[in-house]
Tab-separated table of C-alpha atoms and ligand atoms in Angstrom:
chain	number	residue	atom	x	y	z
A	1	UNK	CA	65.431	-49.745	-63.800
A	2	UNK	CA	63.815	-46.932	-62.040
A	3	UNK	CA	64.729	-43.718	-61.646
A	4	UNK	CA	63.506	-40.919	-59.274
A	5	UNK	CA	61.987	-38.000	-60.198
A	6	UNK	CA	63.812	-36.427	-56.535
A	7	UNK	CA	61.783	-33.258	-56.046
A	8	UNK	CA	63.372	-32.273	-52.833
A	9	UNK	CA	67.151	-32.265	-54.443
A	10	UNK	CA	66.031	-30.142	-57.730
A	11	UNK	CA	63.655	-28.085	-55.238
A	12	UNK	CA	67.133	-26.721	-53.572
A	13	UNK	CA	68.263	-26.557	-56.356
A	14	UNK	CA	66.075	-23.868	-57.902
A	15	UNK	CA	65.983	-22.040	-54.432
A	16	UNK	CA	69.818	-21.728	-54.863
A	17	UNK	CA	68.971	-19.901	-58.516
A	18	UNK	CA	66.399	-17.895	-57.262
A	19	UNK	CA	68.241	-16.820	-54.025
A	20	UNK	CA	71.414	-15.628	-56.653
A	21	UNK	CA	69.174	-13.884	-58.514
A	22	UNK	CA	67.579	-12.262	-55.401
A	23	UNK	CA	71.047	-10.812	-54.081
A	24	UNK	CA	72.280	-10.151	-57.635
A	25	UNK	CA	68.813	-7.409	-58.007
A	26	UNK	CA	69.540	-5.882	-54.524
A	27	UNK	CA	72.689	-5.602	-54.904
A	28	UNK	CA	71.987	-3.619	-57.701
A	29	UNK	CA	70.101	-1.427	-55.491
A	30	UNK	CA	66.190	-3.003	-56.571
A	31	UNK	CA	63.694	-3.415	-52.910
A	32	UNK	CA	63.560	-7.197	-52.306
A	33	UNK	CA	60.659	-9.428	-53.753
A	34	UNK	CA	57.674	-9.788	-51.309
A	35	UNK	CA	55.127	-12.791	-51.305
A	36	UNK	CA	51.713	-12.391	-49.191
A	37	UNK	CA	49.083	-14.832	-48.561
A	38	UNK	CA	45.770	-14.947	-47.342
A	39	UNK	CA	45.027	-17.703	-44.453
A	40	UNK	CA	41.331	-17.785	-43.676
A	41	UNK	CA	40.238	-19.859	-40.687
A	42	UNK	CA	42.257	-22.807	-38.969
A	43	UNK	CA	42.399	-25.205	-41.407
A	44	UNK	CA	45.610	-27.225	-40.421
A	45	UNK	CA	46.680	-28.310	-44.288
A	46	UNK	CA	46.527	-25.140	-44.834
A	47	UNK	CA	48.434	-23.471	-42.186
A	48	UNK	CA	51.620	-26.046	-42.824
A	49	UNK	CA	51.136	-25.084	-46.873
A	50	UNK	CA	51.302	-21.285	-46.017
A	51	UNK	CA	54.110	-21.923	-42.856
A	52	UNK	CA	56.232	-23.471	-45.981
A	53	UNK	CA	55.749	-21.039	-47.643
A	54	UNK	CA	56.918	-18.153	-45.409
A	55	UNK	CA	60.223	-20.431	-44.865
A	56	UNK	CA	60.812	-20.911	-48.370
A	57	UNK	CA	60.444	-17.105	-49.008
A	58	UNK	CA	63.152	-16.534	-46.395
A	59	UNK	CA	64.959	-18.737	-48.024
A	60	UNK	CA	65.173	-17.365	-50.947
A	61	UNK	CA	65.643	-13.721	-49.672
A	62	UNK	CA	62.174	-12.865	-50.420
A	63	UNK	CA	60.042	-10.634	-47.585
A	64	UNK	CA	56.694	-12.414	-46.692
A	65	UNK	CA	53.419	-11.682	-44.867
A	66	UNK	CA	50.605	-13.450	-43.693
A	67	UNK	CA	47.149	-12.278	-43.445
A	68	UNK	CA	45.178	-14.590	-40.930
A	69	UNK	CA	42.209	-14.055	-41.112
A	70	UNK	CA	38.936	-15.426	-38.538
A	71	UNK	CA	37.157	-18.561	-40.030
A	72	UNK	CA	33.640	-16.537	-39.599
A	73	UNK	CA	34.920	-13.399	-41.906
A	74	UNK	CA	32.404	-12.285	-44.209
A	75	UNK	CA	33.364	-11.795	-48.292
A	76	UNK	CA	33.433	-8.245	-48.510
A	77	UNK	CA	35.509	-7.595	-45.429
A	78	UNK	CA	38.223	-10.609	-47.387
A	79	UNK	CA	37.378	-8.581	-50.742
A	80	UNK	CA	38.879	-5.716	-49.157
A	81	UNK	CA	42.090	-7.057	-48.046
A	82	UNK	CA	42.303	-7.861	-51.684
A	83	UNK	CA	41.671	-5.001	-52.927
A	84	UNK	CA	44.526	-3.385	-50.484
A	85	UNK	CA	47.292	-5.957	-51.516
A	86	UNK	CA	46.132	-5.707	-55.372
A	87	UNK	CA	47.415	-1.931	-54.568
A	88	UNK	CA	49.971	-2.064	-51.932
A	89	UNK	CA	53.207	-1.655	-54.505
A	90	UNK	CA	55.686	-3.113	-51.656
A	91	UNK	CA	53.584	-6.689	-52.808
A	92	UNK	CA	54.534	-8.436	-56.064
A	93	UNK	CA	52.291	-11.114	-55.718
A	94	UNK	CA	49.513	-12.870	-53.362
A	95	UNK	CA	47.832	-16.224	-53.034
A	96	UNK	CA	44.743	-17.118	-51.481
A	97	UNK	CA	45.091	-19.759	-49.559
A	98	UNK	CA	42.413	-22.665	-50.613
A	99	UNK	CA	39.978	-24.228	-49.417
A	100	UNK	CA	37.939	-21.374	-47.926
A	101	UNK	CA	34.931	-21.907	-45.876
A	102	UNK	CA	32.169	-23.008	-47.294
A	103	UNK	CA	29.967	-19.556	-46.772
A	104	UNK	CA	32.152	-17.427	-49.129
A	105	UNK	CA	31.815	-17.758	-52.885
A	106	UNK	CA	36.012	-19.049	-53.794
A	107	UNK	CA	35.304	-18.152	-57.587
A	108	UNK	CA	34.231	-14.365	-56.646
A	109	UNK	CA	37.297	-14.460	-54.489
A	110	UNK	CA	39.605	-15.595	-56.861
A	111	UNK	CA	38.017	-12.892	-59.701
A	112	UNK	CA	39.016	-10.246	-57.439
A	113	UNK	CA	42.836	-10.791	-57.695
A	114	UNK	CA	44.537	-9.168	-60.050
A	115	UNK	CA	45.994	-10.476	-62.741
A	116	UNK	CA	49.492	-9.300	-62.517
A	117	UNK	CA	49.978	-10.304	-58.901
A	118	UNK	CA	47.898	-13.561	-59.355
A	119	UNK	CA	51.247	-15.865	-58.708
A	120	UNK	CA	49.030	-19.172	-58.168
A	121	UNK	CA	47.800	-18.343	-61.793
A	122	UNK	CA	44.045	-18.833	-60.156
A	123	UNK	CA	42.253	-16.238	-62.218
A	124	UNK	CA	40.809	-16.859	-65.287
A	125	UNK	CA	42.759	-14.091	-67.271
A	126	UNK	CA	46.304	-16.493	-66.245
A	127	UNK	CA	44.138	-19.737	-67.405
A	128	UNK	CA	43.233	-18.395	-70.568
A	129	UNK	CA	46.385	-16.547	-71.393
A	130	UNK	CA	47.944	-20.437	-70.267
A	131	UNK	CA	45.382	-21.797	-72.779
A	132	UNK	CA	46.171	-19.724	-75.559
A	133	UNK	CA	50.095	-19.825	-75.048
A	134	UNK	CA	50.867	-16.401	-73.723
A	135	UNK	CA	52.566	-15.320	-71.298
A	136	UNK	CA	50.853	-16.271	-67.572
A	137	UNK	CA	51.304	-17.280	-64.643
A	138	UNK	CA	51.292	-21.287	-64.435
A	139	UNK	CA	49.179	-22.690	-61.145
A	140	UNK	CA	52.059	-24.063	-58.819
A	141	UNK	CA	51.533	-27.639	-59.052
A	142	UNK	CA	51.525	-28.190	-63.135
A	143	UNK	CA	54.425	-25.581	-63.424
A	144	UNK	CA	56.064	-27.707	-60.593
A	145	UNK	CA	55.442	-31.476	-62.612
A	146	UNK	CA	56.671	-29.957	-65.913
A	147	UNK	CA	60.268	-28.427	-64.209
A	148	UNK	CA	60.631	-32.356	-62.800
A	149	UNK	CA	60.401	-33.852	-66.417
A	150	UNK	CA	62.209	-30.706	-68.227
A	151	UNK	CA	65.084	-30.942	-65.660
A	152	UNK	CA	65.481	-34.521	-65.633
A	153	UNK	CA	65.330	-34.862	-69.296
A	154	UNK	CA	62.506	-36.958	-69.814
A	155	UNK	CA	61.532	-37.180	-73.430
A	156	UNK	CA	57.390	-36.242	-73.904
A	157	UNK	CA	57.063	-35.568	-78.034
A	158	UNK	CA	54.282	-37.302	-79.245
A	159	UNK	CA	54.218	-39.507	-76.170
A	160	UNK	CA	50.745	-40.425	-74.222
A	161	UNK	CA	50.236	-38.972	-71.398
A	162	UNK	CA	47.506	-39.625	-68.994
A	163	UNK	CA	46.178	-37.550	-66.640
A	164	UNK	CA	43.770	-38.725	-63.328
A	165	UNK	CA	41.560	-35.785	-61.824
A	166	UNK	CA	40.026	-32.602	-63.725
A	167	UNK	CA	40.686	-29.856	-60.845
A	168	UNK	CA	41.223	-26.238	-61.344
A	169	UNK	CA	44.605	-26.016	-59.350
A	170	UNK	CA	45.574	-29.523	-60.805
A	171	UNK	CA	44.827	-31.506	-63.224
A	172	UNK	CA	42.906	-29.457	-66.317
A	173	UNK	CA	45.937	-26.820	-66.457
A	174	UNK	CA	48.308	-30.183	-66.258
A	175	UNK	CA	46.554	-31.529	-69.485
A	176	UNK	CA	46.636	-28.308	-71.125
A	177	UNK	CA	50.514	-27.904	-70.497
A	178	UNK	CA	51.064	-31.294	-71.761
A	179	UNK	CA	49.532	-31.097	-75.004
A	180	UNK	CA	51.060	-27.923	-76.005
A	181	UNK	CA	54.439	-27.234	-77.654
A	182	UNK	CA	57.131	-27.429	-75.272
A	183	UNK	CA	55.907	-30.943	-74.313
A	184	UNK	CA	53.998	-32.180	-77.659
A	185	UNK	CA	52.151	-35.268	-75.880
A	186	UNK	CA	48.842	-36.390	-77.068
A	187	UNK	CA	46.455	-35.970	-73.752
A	188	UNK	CA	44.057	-38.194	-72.498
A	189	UNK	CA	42.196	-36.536	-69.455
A	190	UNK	CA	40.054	-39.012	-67.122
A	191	UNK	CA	38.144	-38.381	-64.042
A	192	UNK	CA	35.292	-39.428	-61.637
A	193	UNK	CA	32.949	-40.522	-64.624
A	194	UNK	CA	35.798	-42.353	-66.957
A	195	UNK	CA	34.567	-45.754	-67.735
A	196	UNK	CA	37.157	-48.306	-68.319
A	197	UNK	CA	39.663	-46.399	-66.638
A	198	UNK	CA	42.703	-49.223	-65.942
A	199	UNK	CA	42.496	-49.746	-69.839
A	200	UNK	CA	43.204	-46.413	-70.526
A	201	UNK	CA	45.731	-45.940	-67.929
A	202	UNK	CA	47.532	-48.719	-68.955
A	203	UNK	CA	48.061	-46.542	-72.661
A	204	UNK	CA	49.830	-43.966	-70.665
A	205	UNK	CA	53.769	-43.448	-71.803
A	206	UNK	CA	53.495	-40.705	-69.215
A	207	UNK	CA	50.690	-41.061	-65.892
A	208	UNK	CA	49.465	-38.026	-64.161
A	209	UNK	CA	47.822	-38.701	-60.985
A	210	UNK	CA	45.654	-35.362	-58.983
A	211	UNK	CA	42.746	-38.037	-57.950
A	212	UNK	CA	42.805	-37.557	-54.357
A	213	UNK	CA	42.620	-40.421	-53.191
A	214	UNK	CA	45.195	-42.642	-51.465
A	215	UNK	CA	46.905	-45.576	-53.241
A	216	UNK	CA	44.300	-45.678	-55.406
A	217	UNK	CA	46.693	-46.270	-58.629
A	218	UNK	CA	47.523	-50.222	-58.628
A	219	UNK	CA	50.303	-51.998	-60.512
A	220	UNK	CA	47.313	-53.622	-63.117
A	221	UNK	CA	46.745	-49.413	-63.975
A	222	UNK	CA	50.396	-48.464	-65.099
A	223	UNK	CA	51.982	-50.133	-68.042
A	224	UNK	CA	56.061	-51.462	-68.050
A	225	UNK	CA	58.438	-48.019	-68.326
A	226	UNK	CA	55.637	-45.265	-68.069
A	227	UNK	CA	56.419	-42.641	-66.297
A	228	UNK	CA	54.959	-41.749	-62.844
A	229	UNK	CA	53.556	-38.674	-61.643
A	230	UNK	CA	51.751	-38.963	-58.248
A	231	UNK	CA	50.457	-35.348	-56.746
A	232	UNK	CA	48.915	-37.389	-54.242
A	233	UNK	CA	49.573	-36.357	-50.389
A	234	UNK	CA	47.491	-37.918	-47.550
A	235	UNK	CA	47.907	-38.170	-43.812
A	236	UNK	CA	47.419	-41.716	-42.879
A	237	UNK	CA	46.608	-42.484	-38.992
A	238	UNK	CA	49.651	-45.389	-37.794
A	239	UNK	CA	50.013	-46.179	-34.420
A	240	UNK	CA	53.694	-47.465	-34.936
A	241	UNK	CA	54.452	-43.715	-35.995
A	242	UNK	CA	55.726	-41.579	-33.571
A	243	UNK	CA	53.879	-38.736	-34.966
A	244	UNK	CA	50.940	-41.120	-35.052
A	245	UNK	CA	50.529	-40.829	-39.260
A	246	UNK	CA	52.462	-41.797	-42.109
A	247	UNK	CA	52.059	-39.996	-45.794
A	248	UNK	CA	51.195	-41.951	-48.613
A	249	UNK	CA	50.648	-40.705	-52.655
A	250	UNK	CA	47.467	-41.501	-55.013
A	251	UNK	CA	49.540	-44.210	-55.968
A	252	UNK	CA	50.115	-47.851	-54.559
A	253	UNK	CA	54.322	-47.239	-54.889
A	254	UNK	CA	54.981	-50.257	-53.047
A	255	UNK	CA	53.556	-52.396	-55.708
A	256	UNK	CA	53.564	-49.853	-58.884
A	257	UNK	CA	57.168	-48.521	-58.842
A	258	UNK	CA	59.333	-51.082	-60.011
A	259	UNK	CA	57.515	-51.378	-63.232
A	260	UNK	CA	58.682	-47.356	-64.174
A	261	UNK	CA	61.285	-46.028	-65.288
A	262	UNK	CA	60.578	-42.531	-63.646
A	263	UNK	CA	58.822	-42.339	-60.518
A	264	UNK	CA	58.339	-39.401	-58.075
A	265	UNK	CA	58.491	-40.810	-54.589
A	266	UNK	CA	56.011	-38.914	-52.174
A	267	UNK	CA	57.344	-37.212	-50.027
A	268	UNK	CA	59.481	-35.344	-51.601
A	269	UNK	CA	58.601	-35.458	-55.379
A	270	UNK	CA	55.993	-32.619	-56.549
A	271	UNK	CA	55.219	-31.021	-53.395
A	272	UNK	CA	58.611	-29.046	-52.579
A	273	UNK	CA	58.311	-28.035	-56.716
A	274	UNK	CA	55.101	-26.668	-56.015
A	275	UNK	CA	56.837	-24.362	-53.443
A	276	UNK	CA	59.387	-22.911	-55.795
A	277	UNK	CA	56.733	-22.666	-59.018
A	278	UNK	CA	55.238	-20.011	-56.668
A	279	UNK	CA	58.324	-18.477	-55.910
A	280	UNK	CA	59.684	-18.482	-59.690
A	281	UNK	CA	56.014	-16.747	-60.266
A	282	UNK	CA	56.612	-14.247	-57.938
A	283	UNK	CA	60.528	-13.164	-59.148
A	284	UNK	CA	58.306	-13.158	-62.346
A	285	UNK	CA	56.057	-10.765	-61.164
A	286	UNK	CA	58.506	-8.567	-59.701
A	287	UNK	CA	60.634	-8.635	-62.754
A	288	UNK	CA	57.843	-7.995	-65.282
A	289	UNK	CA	56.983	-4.542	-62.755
A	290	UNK	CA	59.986	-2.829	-63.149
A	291	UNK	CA	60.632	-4.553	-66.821
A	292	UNK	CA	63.814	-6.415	-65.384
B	1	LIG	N1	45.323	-25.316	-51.718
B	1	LIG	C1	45.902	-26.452	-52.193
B	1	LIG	N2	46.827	-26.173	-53.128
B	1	LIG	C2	46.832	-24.827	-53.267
B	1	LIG	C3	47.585	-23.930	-54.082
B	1	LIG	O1	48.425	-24.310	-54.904
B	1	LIG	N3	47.304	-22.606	-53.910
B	1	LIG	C4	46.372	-22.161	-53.033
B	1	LIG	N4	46.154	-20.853	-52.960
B	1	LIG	N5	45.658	-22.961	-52.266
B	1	LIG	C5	45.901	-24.289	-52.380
């Protein structure tokens, strides 16, 4: 049988916790958490991510700001506005949004955030203290896969788990997570250059997918009872849509579902968790300032 890993249910879920905890700390007389993001440029991915965003801050009782910034802005005039939110003590924590255009250096960029307001756990002081097992913040996406499978239960210890795509934001933090303690599995990471890759796939107890590309996971990849993962989000142009697109995963779920027992449908499976990773990240944040 399969089961869904729902990501939109468990996603109110959380909100519900974090919104208690929210009123709970100002009613004890503490300012309300605040969550500000950079938007550079017109990117239209980007502007729903960050619009999101802003709504699930409200939602939660958290204050939010935008910065929008022109497409053409140079790095030092961004690395300023970094510099001021890195200070400003009414923010708790900021994200860049990503990608930026191609004329500014996104590493530099993401260097210049500090650590203790780095909420998308970007900078490489978060990825190494994730590495070693200390405490960080944990990028948005991974933190948002492991809540599905702690929350729903699904047993990991010494299982194999798979994971498609080597990103920053994605899939090398997702390996990392997976092979430590907390989940125990023994990681197999594969990516653009993988040879063989159905044969290895087809080992996984537990399949990762951050490939970017749509439905490109078939039924002959995934093994009987694995469990699916699929970060995958594309806009797919369909005339017999009223919006004129449907959505569709990295995976093929038409033809790849029925042989899981855990599948996370997209929409609706990692993406809202994604949301609330960043919003657990910035209650962390707030709460580690004033040691709360
Ligand atoms: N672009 C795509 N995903 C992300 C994310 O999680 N954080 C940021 N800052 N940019 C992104």
């Amino acid at each position: 049988m399969t089961n869904i890993l729902d990501g939109k249910a468990l996603s109110l879920q959380i909100k519900d916790e974090i919104a208690n905890e929210v009123r709970a700390l100002t009613a004890a007389g503490h300012r309300t958490p605040h969550l500000a993001a950079i938007l550079v440029g017109d990117d239209g991915a980007s502007q729903t991510y960050v619009a999101n965003k802003e709504k699930s801050s409200a939602e939660v009782g958290f204050l939010s700001s935008v910065y929008r910034l022109a497409e053409n802005i140079d790095e030092a005039e961004l690395l300023k506005v970094i510099d001021f939110l890195n200070h400003d003590d009414e923010v708790d924590g900021f994200i860049v949004q990503l990608p930026l255009p191609k004329h500014i250096d996104e590493q530099k960029i993401i260097n210049a955030i500090s650590p203790d307001k780095d909420v998308d756990g970007f900078t490489p002081i978060n990825i190494g203290r994730m590495v070693l097992g200390q405490e960080a913040f944990i990028p948005a996406t991974p933190k948002g896969i492991c809540t599905l499978l702690q929350r729903n239960n699904i047993e990991t210890e010494g299982k194999h788990c798979v994971v498609i795509g080597r990103s920053n934001i994605v899939g090398t933090p997702a390996a990392n997570l997976m092979s430590r303690k907390t989940f125990n599995c023994t990681v197999t990471m594969c990516h653009s250059r993988t040879r063989n890759l159905p044969e290895i796939t087809r080992q996984a107890d537990i399949l990762i997918v951050a490939i970017g590309k749509p439905e490109f996971v078939t039924a002959d990849m995934v093994k009987d009872d694995a469990v699916l993962v699929d970060v995958g989000i594309h806009r797919i142009p369909d005339s017999s849509k009223k919006s004129g697109y449907h959505l569709c995963g990295d995976v093929k779920h038409s033809e790849v579902d029925s042989k899981c027992s855990w599948v996370t449908p997209v929409p609706g499976g990692v993406g809202p968790l994604t949301i609330v990773s960043l919003l657990q990240n910035t209650l962390q944040a707030y709460k580690k300032k004033y040691n709360l």
